[in-house]
Coordinates of C-alpha atoms in Angstrom, one line a residue:
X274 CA 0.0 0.0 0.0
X275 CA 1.1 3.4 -0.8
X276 CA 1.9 5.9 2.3
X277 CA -0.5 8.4 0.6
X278 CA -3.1 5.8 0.9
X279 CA -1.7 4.6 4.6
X280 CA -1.8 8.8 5.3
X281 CA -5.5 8.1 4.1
X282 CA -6.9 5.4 5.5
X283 CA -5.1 7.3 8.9
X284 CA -7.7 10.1 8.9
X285 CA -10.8 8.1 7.6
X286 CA -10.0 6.2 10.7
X287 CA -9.1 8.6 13.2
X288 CA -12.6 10.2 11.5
X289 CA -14.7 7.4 13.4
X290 CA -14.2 8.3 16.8
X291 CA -14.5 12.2 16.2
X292 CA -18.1 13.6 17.0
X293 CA -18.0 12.0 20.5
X294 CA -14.8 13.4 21.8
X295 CA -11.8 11.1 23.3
X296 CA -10.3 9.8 26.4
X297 CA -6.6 10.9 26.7
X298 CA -5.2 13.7 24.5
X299 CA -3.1 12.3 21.8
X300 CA 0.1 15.0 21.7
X301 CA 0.5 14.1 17.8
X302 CA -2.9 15.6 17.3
X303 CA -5.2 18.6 17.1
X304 CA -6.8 18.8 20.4
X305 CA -9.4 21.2 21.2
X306 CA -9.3 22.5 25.4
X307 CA -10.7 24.8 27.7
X308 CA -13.8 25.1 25.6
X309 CA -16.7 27.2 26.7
X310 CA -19.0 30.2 26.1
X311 CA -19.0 32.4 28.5
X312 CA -22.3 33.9 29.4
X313 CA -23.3 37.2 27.6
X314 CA -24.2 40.5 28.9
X315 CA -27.3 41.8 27.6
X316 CA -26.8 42.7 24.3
X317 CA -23.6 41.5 23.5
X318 CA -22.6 38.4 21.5
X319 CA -21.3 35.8 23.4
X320 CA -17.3 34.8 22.9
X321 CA -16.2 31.0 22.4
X322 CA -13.7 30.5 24.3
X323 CA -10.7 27.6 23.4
X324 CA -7.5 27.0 22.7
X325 CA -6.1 24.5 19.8
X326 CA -3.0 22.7 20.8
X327 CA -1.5 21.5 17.6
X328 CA 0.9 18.5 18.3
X329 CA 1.3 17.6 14.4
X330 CA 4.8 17.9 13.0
X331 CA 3.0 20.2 10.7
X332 CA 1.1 23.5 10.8
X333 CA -2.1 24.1 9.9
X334 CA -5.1 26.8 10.3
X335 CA -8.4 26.8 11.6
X336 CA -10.3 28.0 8.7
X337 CA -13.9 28.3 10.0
X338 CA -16.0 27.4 13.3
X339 CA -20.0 26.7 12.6
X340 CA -23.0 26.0 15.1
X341 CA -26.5 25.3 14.6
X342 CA -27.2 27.7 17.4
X343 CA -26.0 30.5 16.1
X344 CA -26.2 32.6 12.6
X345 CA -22.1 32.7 12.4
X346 CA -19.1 33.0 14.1
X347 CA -16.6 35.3 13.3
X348 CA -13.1 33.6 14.3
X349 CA -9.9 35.7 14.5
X350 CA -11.3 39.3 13.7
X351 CA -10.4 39.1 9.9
X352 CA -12.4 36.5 8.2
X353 CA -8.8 35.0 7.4
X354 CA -7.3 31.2 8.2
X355 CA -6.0 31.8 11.9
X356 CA -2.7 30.1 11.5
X357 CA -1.8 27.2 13.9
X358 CA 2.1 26.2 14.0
X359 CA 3.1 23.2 14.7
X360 CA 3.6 21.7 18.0
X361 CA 2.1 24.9 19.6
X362 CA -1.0 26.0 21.5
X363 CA -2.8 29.3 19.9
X364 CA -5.3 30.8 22.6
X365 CA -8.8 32.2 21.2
X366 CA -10.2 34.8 24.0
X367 CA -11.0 38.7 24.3
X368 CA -8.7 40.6 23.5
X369 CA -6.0 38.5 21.2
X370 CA -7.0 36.0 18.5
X371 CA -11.3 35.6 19.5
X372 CA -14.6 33.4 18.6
X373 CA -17.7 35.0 18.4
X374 CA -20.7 33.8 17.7
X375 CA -22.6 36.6 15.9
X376 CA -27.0 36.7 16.8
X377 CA -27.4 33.5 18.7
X378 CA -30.7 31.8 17.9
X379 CA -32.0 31.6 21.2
X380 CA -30.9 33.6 24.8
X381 CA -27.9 31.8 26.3
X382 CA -27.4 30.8 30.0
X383 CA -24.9 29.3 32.1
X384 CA -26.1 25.7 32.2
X385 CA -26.7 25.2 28.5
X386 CA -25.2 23.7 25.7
X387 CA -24.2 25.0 22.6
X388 CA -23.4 23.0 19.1
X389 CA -20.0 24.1 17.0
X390 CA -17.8 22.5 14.3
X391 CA -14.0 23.3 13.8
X392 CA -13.1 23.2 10.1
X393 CA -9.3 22.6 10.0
X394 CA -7.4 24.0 6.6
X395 CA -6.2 19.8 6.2
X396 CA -9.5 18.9 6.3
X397 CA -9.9 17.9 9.7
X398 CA -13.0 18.8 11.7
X399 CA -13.8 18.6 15.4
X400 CA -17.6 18.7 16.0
X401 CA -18.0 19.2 19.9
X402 CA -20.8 20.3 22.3
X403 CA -19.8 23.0 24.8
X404 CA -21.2 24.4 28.1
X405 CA -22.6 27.8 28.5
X406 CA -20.8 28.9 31.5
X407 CA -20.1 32.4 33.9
X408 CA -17.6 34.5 33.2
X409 CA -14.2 33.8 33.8
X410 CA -14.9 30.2 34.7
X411 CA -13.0 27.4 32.7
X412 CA -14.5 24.6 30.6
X413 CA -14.1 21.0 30.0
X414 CA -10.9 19.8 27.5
X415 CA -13.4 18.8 25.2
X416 CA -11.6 16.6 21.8
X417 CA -9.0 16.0 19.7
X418 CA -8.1 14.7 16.2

């Protein structure tokens, strides 16, 4: 078999255990952590809050976030790939590189659960559930790929 194919067959596997999250973080992997939304005030869109830690020998860029519970997200401020070196952790909060999610389809609480879906520029994508929590409060290390 060809190692284009084994490379392949790799990700079609790895692809099987994705929506549900994993046990133990894999450190040759993308892993998702810290993931939450933080409780909006009035008026304002809520932030998604995360970081990627990208143990591949390779970089790669987090092209687009998506949720069923909300219109959009706007990821990184630009509209551009946020790029994701190799072997490193990139942060996504106020203030540096953010998540937003932009007119929410319904008012958001601490306590519940919102819907989103990482699109990787290698074609990897991390579909998780995250909780809707207080403000400054930290949130579960949710998947990986």
């Amino acid at each position: 078999m060809s190692r284009s194919r084994l490379l392949v067959c790799g990700f079609a596997l790895a692809a099987l255990g994705l929506s549900s999250g994993c046990g133990a973080k894999d450190p040759s992997s993308l892993h998702i952590t810290n993931l939450r939304v933080e409780e909006p005030d009035p008026g304002q869109p809520p932030d998604l809050l995360f970081a990627v830690d990208n143990g591949l020998s390779v970089s790669d860029s987090l092209i687009s976030i998506a949720s069923p519970d909300a219109e959009s997200l706007t990821v990184g401020g630009t509209g551009a790939p946020v790029a994701l070196p190799a072997r490193e952790a990139t942060r996504f909060e106020p203030g540096a590189t953010y998540a937003r999610l932009n007119r929410p389809r319904r008012q958001l609480e601490v306590g519940d659960e919102v819907q989103v879906t990482f699109t990787f520029g290698s074609g990897i994508q991390i579909r998780l559930r995250t909780p809707v929590v207080e403000p400054g409060a930290t949130g579960p290390d949710a998947g990986h790929r």
